PDB file of C-alpha atoms in Angstrom:
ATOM      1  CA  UNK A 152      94.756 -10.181  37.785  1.00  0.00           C
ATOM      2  CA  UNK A 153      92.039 -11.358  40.080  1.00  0.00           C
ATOM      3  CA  UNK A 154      93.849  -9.879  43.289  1.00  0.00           C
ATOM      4  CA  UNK A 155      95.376  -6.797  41.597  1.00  0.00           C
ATOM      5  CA  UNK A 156      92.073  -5.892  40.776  1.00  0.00           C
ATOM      6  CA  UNK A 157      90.893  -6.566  44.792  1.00  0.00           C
ATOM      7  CA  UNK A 158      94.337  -4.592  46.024  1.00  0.00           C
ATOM      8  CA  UNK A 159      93.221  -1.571  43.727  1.00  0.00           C
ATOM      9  CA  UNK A 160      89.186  -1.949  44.995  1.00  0.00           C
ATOM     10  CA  UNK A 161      90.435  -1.697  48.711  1.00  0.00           C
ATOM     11  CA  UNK A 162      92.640   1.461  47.675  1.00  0.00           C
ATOM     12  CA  UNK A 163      90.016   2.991  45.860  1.00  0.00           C
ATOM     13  CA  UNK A 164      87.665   2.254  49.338  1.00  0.00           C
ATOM     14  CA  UNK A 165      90.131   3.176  51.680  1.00  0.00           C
ATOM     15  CA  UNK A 166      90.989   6.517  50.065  1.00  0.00           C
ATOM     16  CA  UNK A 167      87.120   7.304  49.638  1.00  0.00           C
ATOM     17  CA  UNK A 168      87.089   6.482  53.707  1.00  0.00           C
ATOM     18  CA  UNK A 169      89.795   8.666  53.994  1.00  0.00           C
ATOM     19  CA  UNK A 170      87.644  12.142  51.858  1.00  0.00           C
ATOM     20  CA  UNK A 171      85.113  11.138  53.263  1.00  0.00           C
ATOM     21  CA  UNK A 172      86.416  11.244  57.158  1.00  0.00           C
ATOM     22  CA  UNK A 173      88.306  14.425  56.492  1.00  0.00           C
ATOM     23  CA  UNK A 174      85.038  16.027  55.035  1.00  0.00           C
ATOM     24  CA  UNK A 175      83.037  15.087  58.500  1.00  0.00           C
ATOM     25  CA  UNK A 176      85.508  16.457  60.325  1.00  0.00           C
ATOM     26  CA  UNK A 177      85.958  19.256  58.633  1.00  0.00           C
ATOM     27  CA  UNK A 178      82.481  19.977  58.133  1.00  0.00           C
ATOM     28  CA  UNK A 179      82.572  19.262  62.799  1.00  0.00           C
ATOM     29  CA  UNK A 180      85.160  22.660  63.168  1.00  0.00           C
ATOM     30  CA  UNK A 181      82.943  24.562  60.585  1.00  0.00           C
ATOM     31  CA  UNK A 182      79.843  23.725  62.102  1.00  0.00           C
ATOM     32  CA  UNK A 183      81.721  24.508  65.863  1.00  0.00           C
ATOM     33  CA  UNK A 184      82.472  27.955  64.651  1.00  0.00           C
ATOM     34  CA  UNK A 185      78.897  28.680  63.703  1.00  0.00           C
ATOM     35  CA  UNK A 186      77.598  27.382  66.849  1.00  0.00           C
ATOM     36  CA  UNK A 187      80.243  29.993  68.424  1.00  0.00           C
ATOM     37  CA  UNK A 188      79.130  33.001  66.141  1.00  0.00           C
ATOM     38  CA  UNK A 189      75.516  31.927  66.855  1.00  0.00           C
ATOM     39  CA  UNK A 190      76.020  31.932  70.841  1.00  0.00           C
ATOM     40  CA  UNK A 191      74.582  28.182  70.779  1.00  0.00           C
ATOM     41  CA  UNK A 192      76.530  26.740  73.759  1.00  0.00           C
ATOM     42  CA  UNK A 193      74.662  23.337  73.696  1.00  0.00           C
ATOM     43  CA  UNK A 194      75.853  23.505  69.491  1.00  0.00           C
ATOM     44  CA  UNK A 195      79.380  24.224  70.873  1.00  0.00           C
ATOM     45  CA  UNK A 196      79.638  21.092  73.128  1.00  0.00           C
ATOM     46  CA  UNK A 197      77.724  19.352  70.752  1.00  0.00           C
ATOM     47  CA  UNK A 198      80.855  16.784  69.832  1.00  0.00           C
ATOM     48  CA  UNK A 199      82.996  17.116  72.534  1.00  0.00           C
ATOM     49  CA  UNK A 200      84.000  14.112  74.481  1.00  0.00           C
ATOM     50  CA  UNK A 201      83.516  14.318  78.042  1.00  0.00           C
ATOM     51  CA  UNK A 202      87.391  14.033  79.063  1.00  0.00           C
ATOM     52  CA  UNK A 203      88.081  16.509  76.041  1.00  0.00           C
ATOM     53  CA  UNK A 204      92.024  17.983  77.178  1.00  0.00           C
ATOM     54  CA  UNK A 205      92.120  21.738  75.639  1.00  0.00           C
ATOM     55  CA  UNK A 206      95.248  23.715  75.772  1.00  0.00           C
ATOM     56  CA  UNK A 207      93.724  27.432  75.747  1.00  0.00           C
ATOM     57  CA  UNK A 208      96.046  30.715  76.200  1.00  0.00           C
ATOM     58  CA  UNK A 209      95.644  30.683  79.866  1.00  0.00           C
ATOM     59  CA  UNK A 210      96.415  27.268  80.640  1.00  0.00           C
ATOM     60  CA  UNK A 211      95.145  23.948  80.279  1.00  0.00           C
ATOM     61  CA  UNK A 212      91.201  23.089  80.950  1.00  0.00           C
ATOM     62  CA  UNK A 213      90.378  19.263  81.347  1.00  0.00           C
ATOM     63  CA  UNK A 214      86.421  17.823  80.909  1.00  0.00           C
ATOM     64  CA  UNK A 215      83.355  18.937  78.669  1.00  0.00           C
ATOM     65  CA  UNK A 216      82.153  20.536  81.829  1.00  0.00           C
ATOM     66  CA  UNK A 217      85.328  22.819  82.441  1.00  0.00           C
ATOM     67  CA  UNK A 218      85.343  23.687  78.864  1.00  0.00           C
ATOM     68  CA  UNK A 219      81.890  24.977  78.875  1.00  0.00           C
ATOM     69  CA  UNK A 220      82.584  27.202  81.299  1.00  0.00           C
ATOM     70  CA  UNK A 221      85.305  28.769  79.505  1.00  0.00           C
ATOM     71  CA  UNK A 222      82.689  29.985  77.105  1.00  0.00           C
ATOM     72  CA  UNK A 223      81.043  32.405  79.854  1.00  0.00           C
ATOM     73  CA  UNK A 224      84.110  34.428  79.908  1.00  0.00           C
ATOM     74  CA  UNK A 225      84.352  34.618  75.938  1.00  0.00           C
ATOM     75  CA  UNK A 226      80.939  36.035  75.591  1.00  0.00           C
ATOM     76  CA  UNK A 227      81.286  38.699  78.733  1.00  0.00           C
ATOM     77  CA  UNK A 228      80.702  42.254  77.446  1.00  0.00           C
ATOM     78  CA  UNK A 229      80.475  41.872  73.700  1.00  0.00           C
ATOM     79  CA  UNK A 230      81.620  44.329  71.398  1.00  0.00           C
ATOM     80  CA  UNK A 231      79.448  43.545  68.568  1.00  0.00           C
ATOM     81  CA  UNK A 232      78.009  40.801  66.633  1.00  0.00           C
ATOM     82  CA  UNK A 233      80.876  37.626  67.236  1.00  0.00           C
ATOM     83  CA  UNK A 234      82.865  36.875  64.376  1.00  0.00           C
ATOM     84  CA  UNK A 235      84.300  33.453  64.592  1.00  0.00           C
ATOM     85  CA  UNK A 236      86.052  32.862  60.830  1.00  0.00           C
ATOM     86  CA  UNK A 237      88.012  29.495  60.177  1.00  0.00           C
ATOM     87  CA  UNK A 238      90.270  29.575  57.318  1.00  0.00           C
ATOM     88  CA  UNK A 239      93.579  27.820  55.774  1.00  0.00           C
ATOM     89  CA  UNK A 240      92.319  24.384  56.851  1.00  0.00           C
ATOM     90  CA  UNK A 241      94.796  21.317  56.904  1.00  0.00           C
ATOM     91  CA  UNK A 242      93.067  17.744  57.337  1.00  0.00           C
ATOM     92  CA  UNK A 243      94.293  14.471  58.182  1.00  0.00           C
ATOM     93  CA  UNK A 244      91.918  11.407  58.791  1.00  0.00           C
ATOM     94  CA  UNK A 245      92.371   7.775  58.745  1.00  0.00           C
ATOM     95  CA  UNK A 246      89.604   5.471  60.334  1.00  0.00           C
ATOM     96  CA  UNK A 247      89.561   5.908  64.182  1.00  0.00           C
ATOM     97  CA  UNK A 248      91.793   9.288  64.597  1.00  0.00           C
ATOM     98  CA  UNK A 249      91.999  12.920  62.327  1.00  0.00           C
ATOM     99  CA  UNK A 250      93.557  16.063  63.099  1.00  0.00           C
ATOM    100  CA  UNK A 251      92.470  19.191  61.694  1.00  0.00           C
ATOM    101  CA  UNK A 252      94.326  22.202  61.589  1.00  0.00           C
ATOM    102  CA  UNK A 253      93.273  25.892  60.875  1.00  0.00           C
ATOM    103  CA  UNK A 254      93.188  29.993  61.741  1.00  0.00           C
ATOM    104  CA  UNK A 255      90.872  31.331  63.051  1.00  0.00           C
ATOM    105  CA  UNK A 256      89.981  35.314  62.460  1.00  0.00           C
ATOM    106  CA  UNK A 257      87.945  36.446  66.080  1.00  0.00           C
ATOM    107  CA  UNK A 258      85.934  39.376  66.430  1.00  0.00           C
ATOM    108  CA  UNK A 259      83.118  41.227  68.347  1.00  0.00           C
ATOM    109  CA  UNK A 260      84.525  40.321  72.289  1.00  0.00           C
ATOM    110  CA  UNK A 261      85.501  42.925  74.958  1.00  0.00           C
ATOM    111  CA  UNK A 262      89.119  41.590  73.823  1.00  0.00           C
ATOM    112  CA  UNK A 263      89.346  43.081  70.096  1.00  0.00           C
ATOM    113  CA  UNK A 264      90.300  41.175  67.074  1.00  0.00           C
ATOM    114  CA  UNK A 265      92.222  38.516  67.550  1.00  0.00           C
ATOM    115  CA  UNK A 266      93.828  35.590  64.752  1.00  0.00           C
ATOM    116  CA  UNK A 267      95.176  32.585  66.491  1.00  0.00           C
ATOM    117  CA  UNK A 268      95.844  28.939  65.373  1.00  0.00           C
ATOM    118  CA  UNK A 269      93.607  26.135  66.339  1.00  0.00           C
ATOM    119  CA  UNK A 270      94.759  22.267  66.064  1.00  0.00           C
ATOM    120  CA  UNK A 271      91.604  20.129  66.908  1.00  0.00           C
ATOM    121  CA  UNK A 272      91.983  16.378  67.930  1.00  0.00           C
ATOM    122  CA  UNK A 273      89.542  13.625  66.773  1.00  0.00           C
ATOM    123  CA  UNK A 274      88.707   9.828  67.852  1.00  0.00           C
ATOM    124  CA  UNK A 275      86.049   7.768  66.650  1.00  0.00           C
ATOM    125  CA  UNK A 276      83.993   6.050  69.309  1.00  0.00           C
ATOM    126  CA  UNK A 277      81.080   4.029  68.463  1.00  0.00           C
ATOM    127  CA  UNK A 278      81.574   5.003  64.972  1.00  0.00           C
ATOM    128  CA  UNK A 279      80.968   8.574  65.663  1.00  0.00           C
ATOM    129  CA  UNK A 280      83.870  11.341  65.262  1.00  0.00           C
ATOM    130  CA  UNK A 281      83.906  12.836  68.868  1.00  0.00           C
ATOM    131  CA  UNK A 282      86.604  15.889  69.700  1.00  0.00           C
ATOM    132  CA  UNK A 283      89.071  14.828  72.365  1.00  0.00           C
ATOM    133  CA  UNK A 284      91.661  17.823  71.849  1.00  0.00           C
ATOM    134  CA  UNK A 285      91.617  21.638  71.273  1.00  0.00           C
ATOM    135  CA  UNK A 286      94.980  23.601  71.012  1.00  0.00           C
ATOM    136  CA  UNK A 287      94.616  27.229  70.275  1.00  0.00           C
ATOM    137  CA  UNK A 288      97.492  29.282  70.031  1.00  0.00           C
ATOM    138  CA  UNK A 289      99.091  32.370  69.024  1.00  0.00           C
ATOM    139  CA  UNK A 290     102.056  33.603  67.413  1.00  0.00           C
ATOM    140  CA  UNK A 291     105.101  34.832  69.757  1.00  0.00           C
ATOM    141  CA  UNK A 292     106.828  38.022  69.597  1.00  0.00           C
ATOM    142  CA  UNK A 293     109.398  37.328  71.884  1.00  0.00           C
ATOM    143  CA  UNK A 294     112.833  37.265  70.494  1.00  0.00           C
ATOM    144  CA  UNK A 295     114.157  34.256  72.702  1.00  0.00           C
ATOM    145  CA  UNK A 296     111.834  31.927  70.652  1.00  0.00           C
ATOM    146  CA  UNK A 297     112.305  33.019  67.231  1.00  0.00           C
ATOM    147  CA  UNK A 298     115.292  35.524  66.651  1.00  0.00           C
ATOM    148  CA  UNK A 299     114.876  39.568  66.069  1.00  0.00           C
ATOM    149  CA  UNK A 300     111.771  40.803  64.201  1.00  0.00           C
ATOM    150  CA  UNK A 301     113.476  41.131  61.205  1.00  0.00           C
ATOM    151  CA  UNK A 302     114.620  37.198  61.388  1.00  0.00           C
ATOM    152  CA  UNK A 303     111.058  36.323  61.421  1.00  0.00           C
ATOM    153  CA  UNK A 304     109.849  38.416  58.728  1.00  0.00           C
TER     154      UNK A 304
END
């Protein structure tokens, strides 16, 4: 009974690691988004890792510093106040990598509304979540990758 009732302590551990991980990152893209709405660049790269890899629509963008720089051209002739909504949120942590998964709803750039998919990446170094991948994407419309409009309805 001894070590059933050790197995069943490092469970219950483990799986509070695990809420608790998935909460911080969570709680990382939420926090991101404000920073984004807010204009705060320095909030923005505020847990990116310095070789962060992003795959963005126009192509791929390697380094905090290259990344930052993407930002200008997001916030070039606003429309309005900057929306930057995340909703639908997926998480998966364990102790030293998560993933985090969302949409996003975009407003209030010279680009118009916009709803694309955003898969975030996550290592912990020096016990500290840092973000080492963005993906955002969007939904195709062309036929050769998912059949006739109907077929994807």
């Amino acid at each position: 009974q001894g070590l059933s009732k050790q197995f069943s302590e490092i469970r219950r551990s483990t799986l509070e690691a695990s809420v608790t991980n998935e909460q911080t990152v969570q709680a990382m893209v939420e926090n991101w988004a404000r920073a984004i709405e807010q204009g705060n660049r320095a909030g923005i790269l505020a847990d990116h890792s310095s070789d962060l890899l992003m795959f963005d629509f126009p192509g791929e963008v390697e380094g905090r510093d290259a990344y930052s720089k993407t930002w200008d051209f997001f916030y070039q002739n606003p429309r309005g106040p900057i929306q930057f909504t995340p909703r639908d949120f997926r998480v998966a942590a364990g102790d030293t990598v998560a993933f985090v998964t969302c949409e996003i709803h975009c407003d209030g750039t010279s680009a118009g509304p916009l709803d694309f998919r955003l898969t975030t990446g996550f290592e912990k170094v020096d016990g500290n979540w840092t973000i080492t991948h963005e993906h955002h994407s969007v939904r195709t419309i062309e036929e050769r990758f998912g059949g006739s409009a109907e077929q994807r309805s």
